[in-house]
CSV table of C-alpha atoms in Angstrom, one decimal:
chain,number,residue,atom,x,y,z
A,1420,UNK,CA,0.0,0.0,0.0
A,1421,UNK,CA,1.2,3.5,-0.9
A,1422,UNK,CA,2.5,5.4,2.2
A,1423,UNK,CA,0.5,8.6,2.7
A,1424,UNK,CA,3.5,10.5,4.2
A,1425,UNK,CA,5.5,9.8,1.0
A,1426,UNK,CA,2.7,10.7,-1.4
A,1427,UNK,CA,1.0,13.6,0.4
A,1428,UNK,CA,2.8,16.6,-0.8
A,1429,UNK,CA,1.8,19.2,-3.3
A,1430,UNK,CA,3.5,19.5,-6.8
A,1431,UNK,CA,6.7,21.4,-6.1
A,1432,UNK,CA,8.5,24.1,-7.9
A,1433,UNK,CA,6.9,27.1,-9.6
A,1434,UNK,CA,5.7,25.6,-12.9
A,1435,UNK,CA,2.3,25.7,-14.5
A,1436,UNK,CA,1.0,22.6,-12.6
A,1437,UNK,CA,2.8,23.4,-9.3
A,1438,UNK,CA,0.9,24.1,-6.1
A,1439,UNK,CA,2.7,27.5,-5.9
A,1440,UNK,CA,0.9,28.5,-9.1
A,1441,UNK,CA,-2.5,26.9,-8.2
A,1442,UNK,CA,-3.2,27.6,-4.6
A,1443,UNK,CA,-5.6,30.6,-4.8
A,1444,UNK,CA,-8.4,28.7,-3.1
A,1445,UNK,CA,-6.2,28.4,0.0
A,1446,UNK,CA,-5.1,32.0,-0.3
A,1447,UNK,CA,-8.8,33.1,-0.1
A,1448,UNK,CA,-9.2,31.2,3.2
A,1449,UNK,CA,-6.0,32.6,4.7
A,1450,UNK,CA,-7.1,36.1,3.9
A,1451,UNK,CA,-10.4,35.4,5.7
A,1452,UNK,CA,-8.6,34.5,8.9
A,1453,UNK,CA,-7.0,38.0,9.3
A,1454,UNK,CA,-9.4,39.2,12.0
A,1455,UNK,CA,-9.2,36.0,13.9
A,1456,UNK,CA,-5.4,36.0,13.8
A,1457,UNK,CA,-5.3,39.6,15.0
A,1458,UNK,CA,-7.7,38.9,17.9
A,1459,UNK,CA,-5.8,35.8,18.9
A,1460,UNK,CA,-2.5,37.7,19.0
A,1461,UNK,CA,-4.1,40.4,21.2
A,1462,UNK,CA,-5.2,37.7,23.6
A,1463,UNK,CA,-1.8,36.0,23.5
A,1464,UNK,CA,0.0,39.2,24.3
A,1465,UNK,CA,-1.0,38.9,27.9
A,1466,UNK,CA,0.6,35.4,28.4
A,1467,UNK,CA,4.0,36.0,26.7
A,1468,UNK,CA,6.7,36.0,29.3
A,1469,UNK,CA,9.7,36.2,26.9
A,1470,UNK,CA,10.2,38.9,24.3
A,1471,UNK,CA,9.9,36.4,21.4
A,1472,UNK,CA,6.6,35.3,19.9
A,1473,UNK,CA,6.9,31.7,18.7
A,1474,UNK,CA,4.6,30.7,15.8
A,1475,UNK,CA,4.1,27.4,13.9
A,1476,UNK,CA,2.5,27.1,10.5
A,1477,UNK,CA,1.4,23.5,10.3
A,1478,UNK,CA,1.1,22.1,6.8
A,1479,UNK,CA,2.7,25.1,5.3
A,1480,UNK,CA,3.1,23.6,1.8
A,1481,UNK,CA,5.2,25.7,-0.6
A,1482,UNK,CA,4.8,28.8,-2.6
A,1483,UNK,CA,3.3,32.3,-1.9
A,1484,UNK,CA,0.8,31.1,0.7
A,1485,UNK,CA,3.6,30.2,3.2
A,1486,UNK,CA,4.8,33.8,3.0
A,1487,UNK,CA,1.2,35.2,3.1
A,1488,UNK,CA,0.8,33.6,6.6
A,1489,UNK,CA,4.1,35.0,7.8
A,1490,UNK,CA,3.2,38.5,6.5
A,1491,UNK,CA,-0.2,38.3,8.0
A,1492,UNK,CA,1.1,37.3,11.4
A,1493,UNK,CA,3.8,40.0,11.4
A,1494,UNK,CA,1.2,42.7,10.5
A,1495,UNK,CA,-1.3,41.3,13.0
A,1496,UNK,CA,1.3,41.3,15.8
A,1497,UNK,CA,2.1,44.9,15.1
A,1498,UNK,CA,-1.6,46.0,14.7
A,1499,UNK,CA,-2.5,44.1,17.9
A,1500,UNK,CA,-0.1,46.2,19.8
A,1501,UNK,CA,2.0,43.3,21.2
A,1502,UNK,CA,4.3,45.6,23.2
A,1503,UNK,CA,6.1,42.7,24.8
A,1504,UNK,CA,7.0,41.1,21.4
A,1505,UNK,CA,10.3,42.3,20.1
A,1506,UNK,CA,10.9,39.5,17.6
A,1507,UNK,CA,9.0,36.5,16.0
A,1508,UNK,CA,10.2,33.0,15.4
A,1509,UNK,CA,8.3,31.2,12.6
A,1510,UNK,CA,8.5,27.4,12.3
A,1511,UNK,CA,7.2,26.2,8.9
A,1512,UNK,CA,6.0,22.5,9.2
A,1513,UNK,CA,5.0,20.0,6.5
A,1514,UNK,CA,5.7,16.4,5.6
A,1515,UNK,CA,9.2,15.4,4.5
A,1516,UNK,CA,8.2,15.4,0.8
A,1517,UNK,CA,7.2,19.1,0.8
A,1518,UNK,CA,9.2,21.4,-1.4
A,1519,UNK,CA,11.0,23.3,1.4
A,1520,UNK,CA,13.7,24.3,-1.1
A,1521,UNK,CA,11.3,26.5,-3.0
A,1522,UNK,CA,10.3,28.3,0.2
A,1523,UNK,CA,13.8,29.0,1.4
A,1524,UNK,CA,15.0,30.0,-2.1
A,1525,UNK,CA,12.2,32.6,-2.1
A,1526,UNK,CA,12.8,33.9,1.4
A,1527,UNK,CA,15.3,36.6,0.4
A,1528,UNK,CA,12.8,38.0,-2.1
A,1529,UNK,CA,10.1,38.0,0.6
A,1530,UNK,CA,12.4,39.8,3.0
A,1531,UNK,CA,13.2,42.4,0.4
A,1532,UNK,CA,9.5,43.0,-0.3
A,1533,UNK,CA,8.8,43.4,3.5
A,1534,UNK,CA,11.6,45.9,3.9
A,1535,UNK,CA,10.4,47.9,0.9
A,1536,UNK,CA,6.8,48.0,2.3
A,1537,UNK,CA,7.6,48.5,6.0
A,1538,UNK,CA,11.2,49.8,6.2
A,1539,UNK,CA,12.6,49.5,9.7
A,1540,UNK,CA,9.2,49.4,11.3
A,1541,UNK,CA,8.8,45.7,10.8
A,1542,UNK,CA,9.4,43.4,13.8
A,1543,UNK,CA,12.6,41.2,13.4
A,1544,UNK,CA,11.6,37.7,12.4
A,1545,UNK,CA,13.3,34.3,11.8
A,1546,UNK,CA,12.2,31.4,9.7
A,1547,UNK,CA,13.0,27.7,10.1
A,1548,UNK,CA,11.6,24.5,8.5
A,1549,UNK,CA,10.3,21.6,10.6
A,1550,UNK,CA,9.7,18.4,8.6
A,1551,UNK,CA,7.3,15.8,10.0
A,1552,UNK,CA,3.7,14.9,10.4
A,1553,UNK,CA,1.5,17.1,12.7
A,1554,UNK,CA,-0.2,13.9,13.8
A,1555,UNK,CA,3.0,13.4,15.9
A,1556,UNK,CA,4.9,15.6,18.3
A,1557,UNK,CA,6.9,18.4,16.6
A,1558,UNK,CA,8.0,20.8,19.3
A,1559,UNK,CA,9.1,20.8,23.0
A,1560,UNK,CA,6.4,21.1,25.6
A,1561,UNK,CA,5.1,24.7,26.3
A,1562,UNK,CA,7.3,26.2,23.5
A,1563,UNK,CA,4.7,27.7,21.1
A,1564,UNK,CA,2.5,30.8,21.6
A,1565,UNK,CA,0.4,30.5,18.4
A,1566,UNK,CA,-0.3,27.7,15.9
A,1567,UNK,CA,-1.8,28.2,12.4
A,1568,UNK,CA,-2.9,25.6,9.9
A,1569,UNK,CA,-4.6,26.2,6.6
A,1570,UNK,CA,-6.1,23.6,4.2
A,1571,UNK,CA,-4.4,20.7,5.9
A,1572,UNK,CA,-6.6,19.0,8.5
A,1573,UNK,CA,-8.9,17.4,6.0
A,1574,UNK,CA,-5.9,15.2,5.1
A,1575,UNK,CA,-5.8,12.0,7.2
A,1576,UNK,CA,-2.7,10.3,8.5
A,1577,UNK,CA,-3.7,7.2,6.4
A,1578,UNK,CA,-6.4,5.7,4.2
A,1579,UNK,CA,-8.8,4.2,6.7
A,1580,UNK,CA,-8.1,0.5,7.4
A,1581,UNK,CA,-10.7,-1.7,5.8
A,1582,UNK,CA,-11.5,0.4,2.8
A,1583,UNK,CA,-9.9,-2.1,0.5
A,1584,UNK,CA,-11.8,-5.1,1.9
A,1585,UNK,CA,-13.7,-7.3,-0.4
A,1586,UNK,CA,-17.2,-8.9,-0.2
A,1587,UNK,CA,-17.8,-11.9,-2.4
A,1588,UNK,CA,-14.6,-11.1,-4.3
A,1589,UNK,CA,-15.7,-7.6,-5.1
A,1590,UNK,CA,-14.1,-4.5,-3.5
A,1591,UNK,CA,-16.7,-2.9,-1.1
A,1592,UNK,CA,-16.1,0.6,-2.5
A,1593,UNK,CA,-15.7,-0.5,-6.1
A,1594,UNK,CA,-15.4,2.3,-8.6
A,1595,UNK,CA,-15.0,5.0,-6.0
A,1596,UNK,CA,-12.0,6.8,-4.6
A,1597,UNK,CA,-13.8,8.4,-1.6
A,1598,UNK,CA,-17.3,8.3,-0.1
A,1599,UNK,CA,-20.0,8.4,-2.7
A,1600,UNK,CA,-23.8,7.7,-2.9
A,1601,UNK,CA,-22.9,4.1,-4.1
A,1602,UNK,CA,-20.6,3.5,-1.1
A,1603,UNK,CA,-21.9,1.1,1.6
A,1604,UNK,CA,-22.5,2.8,5.1
A,1605,UNK,CA,-19.3,1.2,6.5
A,1606,UNK,CA,-17.1,3.4,4.2
A,1607,UNK,CA,-18.5,6.6,5.8
A,1608,UNK,CA,-18.0,5.1,9.3
A,1609,UNK,CA,-14.4,4.1,8.6
A,1610,UNK,CA,-13.6,7.6,7.3
A,1611,UNK,CA,-15.2,9.2,10.3
A,1612,UNK,CA,-13.4,7.0,12.8
A,1613,UNK,CA,-10.1,7.8,11.2
A,1614,UNK,CA,-10.8,11.5,11.2
A,1615,UNK,CA,-11.8,11.4,14.9
A,1616,UNK,CA,-8.5,9.6,15.8
A,1617,UNK,CA,-6.4,12.0,13.8
A,1618,UNK,CA,-8.0,15.3,14.8
A,1619,UNK,CA,-8.0,14.2,18.5
A,1620,UNK,CA,-4.3,13.4,18.2
A,1621,UNK,CA,-3.6,16.8,16.6
A,1622,UNK,CA,-5.4,18.6,19.4
A,1623,UNK,CA,-3.8,16.7,22.2
A,1624,UNK,CA,-0.3,17.2,20.8
A,1625,UNK,CA,-0.7,20.9,20.2
A,1626,UNK,CA,-2.1,21.4,23.7
A,1627,UNK,CA,1.2,20.0,25.0
A,1628,UNK,CA,3.3,22.2,22.7
A,1629,UNK,CA,1.4,25.5,23.3
A,1630,UNK,CA,2.0,27.6,26.4
A,1631,UNK,CA,-0.9,28.2,28.8
A,1632,UNK,CA,-3.2,30.6,27.1
A,1633,UNK,CA,-1.8,29.8,23.6
A,1634,UNK,CA,-4.1,29.8,20.6
A,1635,UNK,CA,-4.7,28.3,17.2
A,1636,UNK,CA,-6.4,29.5,14.1
A,1637,UNK,CA,-7.3,26.6,11.8
A,1638,UNK,CA,-9.0,26.5,8.4
A,1639,UNK,CA,-9.9,23.3,6.5
A,1640,UNK,CA,-12.4,21.8,4.1
A,1641,UNK,CA,-15.7,20.5,5.6
A,1642,UNK,CA,-19.3,19.9,4.6
A,1643,UNK,CA,-22.8,21.2,5.3
A,1644,UNK,CA,-24.7,18.0,5.0
A,1645,UNK,CA,-25.1,15.6,7.8
A,1646,UNK,CA,-24.8,12.8,5.2
A,1647,UNK,CA,-21.1,12.5,4.2
A,1648,UNK,CA,-22.2,10.8,0.9
A,1649,UNK,CA,-23.9,14.0,-0.2
A,1650,UNK,CA,-21.1,16.4,0.7
A,1651,UNK,CA,-19.7,19.0,-1.6
A,1652,UNK,CA,-16.2,17.3,-1.7
A,1653,UNK,CA,-17.8,14.0,-2.8
A,1654,UNK,CA,-18.3,15.7,-6.2
A,1655,UNK,CA,-14.7,16.8,-6.4
A,1656,UNK,CA,-13.4,13.2,-5.9
A,1657,UNK,CA,-16.3,11.6,-7.7
A,1658,UNK,CA,-15.5,13.4,-10.9
A,1659,UNK,CA,-11.8,12.2,-10.6
A,1660,UNK,CA,-13.2,8.6,-10.1
A,1661,UNK,CA,-15.3,9.0,-13.3
A,1662,UNK,CA,-12.1,10.0,-15.2
A,1663,UNK,CA,-10.2,7.0,-13.9
A,1664,UNK,CA,-13.1,4.6,-14.6
A,1665,UNK,CA,-13.4,5.8,-18.2
A,1666,UNK,CA,-9.7,4.9,-18.6
A,1667,UNK,CA,-10.5,1.4,-17.2
A,1668,UNK,CA,-13.2,1.0,-19.8
A,1669,UNK,CA,-10.7,2.0,-22.5
A,1670,UNK,CA,-8.1,-0.4,-21.0
A,1671,UNK,CA,-5.7,2.4,-20.3
A,1672,UNK,CA,-5.7,1.6,-16.6
A,1673,UNK,CA,-6.3,-1.7,-14.7
A,1674,UNK,CA,-9.6,-2.0,-12.9
A,1675,UNK,CA,-7.9,-3.5,-9.8
A,1676,UNK,CA,-5.5,-0.5,-9.6
A,1677,UNK,CA,-8.4,1.9,-9.6
A,1678,UNK,CA,-10.4,-0.1,-7.1
A,1679,UNK,CA,-7.6,0.1,-4.6
A,1680,UNK,CA,-7.0,3.8,-5.0
A,1681,UNK,CA,-8.6,5.7,-2.1
A,1682,UNK,CA,-8.2,9.3,-0.8
A,1683,UNK,CA,-6.7,9.8,2.7
A,1684,UNK,CA,-9.2,12.7,3.1
A,1685,UNK,CA,-12.3,13.5,5.1
A,1686,UNK,CA,-14.6,16.5,4.9
A,1687,UNK,CA,-16.2,16.6,8.4
A,1688,UNK,CA,-19.5,18.2,9.3
A,1689,UNK,CA,-19.6,21.2,11.8
A,1690,UNK,CA,-21.1,18.9,14.4
A,1691,UNK,CA,-18.3,16.3,14.0
A,1692,UNK,CA,-15.6,18.9,14.4
A,1693,UNK,CA,-17.2,20.4,17.5
A,1694,UNK,CA,-17.8,16.9,19.0
A,1695,UNK,CA,-14.1,16.0,18.6
A,1696,UNK,CA,-12.9,19.3,20.1
A,1697,UNK,CA,-15.3,18.9,23.1
A,1698,UNK,CA,-14.5,15.2,23.7
A,1699,UNK,CA,-10.7,15.7,23.5
A,1700,UNK,CA,-11.1,18.5,26.0
A,1701,UNK,CA,-7.9,20.6,25.6
A,1702,UNK,CA,-9.4,23.6,23.8
A,1703,UNK,CA,-12.3,26.1,23.8
A,1704,UNK,CA,-13.8,27.2,20.5
A,1705,UNK,CA,-13.4,30.9,20.7
A,1706,UNK,CA,-14.9,31.5,17.3
A,1707,UNK,CA,-16.1,29.4,14.3
A,1708,UNK,CA,-17.0,30.6,10.8
A,1709,UNK,CA,-18.1,28.8,7.6
A,1710,UNK,CA,-16.9,30.1,4.3
A,1711,UNK,CA,-18.2,29.1,0.9
A,1712,UNK,CA,-15.6,29.2,-1.9
A,1713,UNK,CA,-16.1,28.6,-5.6
A,1714,UNK,CA,-14.4,25.5,-7.1
A,1715,UNK,CA,-12.8,27.8,-9.7
A,1716,UNK,CA,-10.1,29.7,-7.8
A,1717,UNK,CA,-10.4,32.6,-10.2
A,1718,UNK,CA,-14.2,32.9,-10.0
A,1719,UNK,CA,-14.9,35.5,-7.3
A,1720,UNK,CA,-18.5,35.9,-8.2
A,1721,UNK,CA,-21.5,35.2,-6.0
A,1722,UNK,CA,-23.6,33.8,-8.9
A,1723,UNK,CA,-25.1,30.4,-8.8
A,1724,UNK,CA,-24.2,29.8,-12.4
A,1725,UNK,CA,-20.8,29.1,-14.0
A,1726,UNK,CA,-20.9,31.3,-17.1
A,1727,UNK,CA,-17.5,30.0,-18.4
A,1728,UNK,CA,-17.8,26.4,-17.4
A,1729,UNK,CA,-15.1,25.1,-19.8
A,1730,UNK,CA,-12.6,27.6,-18.6
A,1731,UNK,CA,-13.6,26.9,-15.0
A,1732,UNK,CA,-13.2,23.2,-15.7
A,1733,UNK,CA,-9.6,23.7,-16.7
A,1734,UNK,CA,-8.9,26.0,-13.7
A,1735,UNK,CA,-10.3,23.5,-11.2
A,1736,UNK,CA,-8.4,20.6,-12.9
A,1737,UNK,CA,-5.1,22.5,-12.5
A,1738,UNK,CA,-5.8,23.2,-8.9
A,1739,UNK,CA,-6.7,19.5,-8.1
A,1740,UNK,CA,-3.7,18.3,-10.2
A,1741,UNK,CA,-1.3,20.3,-8.0
A,1742,UNK,CA,-2.6,18.2,-5.0
A,1743,UNK,CA,-3.4,14.9,-6.6
A,1744,UNK,CA,-0.5,14.2,-9.1
A,1745,UNK,CA,1.9,12.8,-6.5
A,1746,UNK,CA,-0.8,10.4,-5.3
A,1747,UNK,CA,-1.6,9.2,-8.9
A,1748,UNK,CA,2.0,8.7,-9.8
A,1749,UNK,CA,2.7,6.9,-6.5
A,1750,UNK,CA,-0.2,4.5,-6.9
A,1751,UNK,CA,-0.3,3.9,-10.6
A,1752,UNK,CA,3.4,4.3,-11.2
A,1753,UNK,CA,2.8,6.0,-14.5
A,1754,UNK,CA,3.6,9.7,-14.9
A,1755,UNK,CA,2.3,9.4,-18.5
A,1756,UNK,CA,-1.3,8.9,-17.4
A,1757,UNK,CA,-1.5,12.2,-15.5
A,1758,UNK,CA,-2.3,14.5,-18.5
A,1759,UNK,CA,-5.0,12.1,-19.6
A,1760,UNK,CA,-6.6,12.0,-16.2
A,1761,UNK,CA,-6.9,15.7,-15.9
A,1762,UNK,CA,-8.0,16.3,-19.4
A,1763,UNK,CA,-10.9,14.1,-18.7
A,1764,UNK,CA,-11.4,15.6,-15.2
A,1765,UNK,CA,-11.5,19.1,-16.7
A,1766,UNK,CA,-14.3,18.0,-19.1
A,1767,UNK,CA,-16.2,16.3,-16.2
A,1768,UNK,CA,-16.0,19.4,-14.0
A,1769,UNK,CA,-17.2,21.6,-16.9
A,1770,UNK,CA,-20.2,19.4,-17.5
A,1771,UNK,CA,-21.0,19.3,-13.7
A,1772,UNK,CA,-20.8,23.1,-13.4
A,1773,UNK,CA,-23.5,23.5,-16.1
A,1774,UNK,CA,-25.8,21.5,-13.8
A,1775,UNK,CA,-24.7,22.8,-10.4
A,1776,UNK,CA,-22.2,25.4,-9.2
A,1777,UNK,CA,-20.9,23.4,-6.2
A,1778,UNK,CA,-18.8,25.3,-3.7
A,1779,UNK,CA,-16.1,24.3,-1.3
A,1780,UNK,CA,-17.2,24.5,2.4
A,1781,UNK,CA,-14.3,25.9,4.6
A,1782,UNK,CA,-14.4,25.9,8.4
A,1783,UNK,CA,-12.4,28.6,10.1
A,1784,UNK,CA,-11.8,28.1,13.8
A,1785,UNK,CA,-10.1,30.0,16.6
A,1786,UNK,CA,-9.2,27.7,19.5
A,1787,UNK,CA,-7.7,28.6,22.9
A,1788,UNK,CA,-6.0,26.2,25.3
A,1789,UNK,CA,-8.4,25.1,28.1
A,1790,UNK,CA,-6.2,23.2,30.5
A,1791,UNK,CA,-3.9,25.4,32.6
A,1792,UNK,CA,-2.0,22.4,33.9
A,1793,UNK,CA,-0.2,21.0,30.9
């Protein structure tokens, strides 16, 4: 079985299919967190003992969004009037396969831009990379003041165990790569159980790493429906499955290979997220918002119709390719199939958008540590 930690990384570099060039959906969510981040830093100001504010960006990926987070936090710290803060230490975390090189090659350009915009007014800051899974411990106890994570917590630590099981010689989730309307109920249960385990671990470990009074701002994909098989993200992956299944019919791909390809992903409901936070018990929910974002990262309209559905299909395909390509290559072992998959996917998305302009559902949460006795 393909190891998630090896395959779960965005397409690196700065090319046309890279995540750096196709991450505008995430950028929109990060910009929406501005007020929450500023409020959190105001609250944290009262608990900082040292003169250094220590921040972790968990699942930082690569490209401009990593620097957008740094810039936003620097500005928020200054606007929040954090008089005690004289410098900021940023730890950028992601899995080992992440393109950290692109981040650090771009750091000097970012520093130059900050200096041009703010001059000597900007707080001194330092940036370091921390490779590893945020479902494990990353930092010493009581070492962080603030943790940020954007578009990462919907990714699971592994594909749920049991998804590949067979009944009567047939794969129980045959033809699907995620939860769908044709999936048996056990598939949804397995995904939910894995999400609960992973999110609980994440919260428990961060509560150990954050100081008393430390805070987090998290944004990740979720769903509105109580039924996971009717969720918005089911359409995203269902249209990928349709592309793969059409390639099986044309004997480009083996059916067995497609039937054993499953996403380590779960779009939780608001109630499921709240239940895990409450039952794990380390954090209060200070604030929670739900953002709706068009699939097409370049469509900023509020219309319920996609007027340029073919163009939007291509835009969505590039965005999903930047995430999914390493998975496809890791599982199928064929770089050559990738172009075909996403040509078909772009067509499928264009057709879908004519019927329904589905949107991503994004949860944005501000959490504060509850337990004062770490």
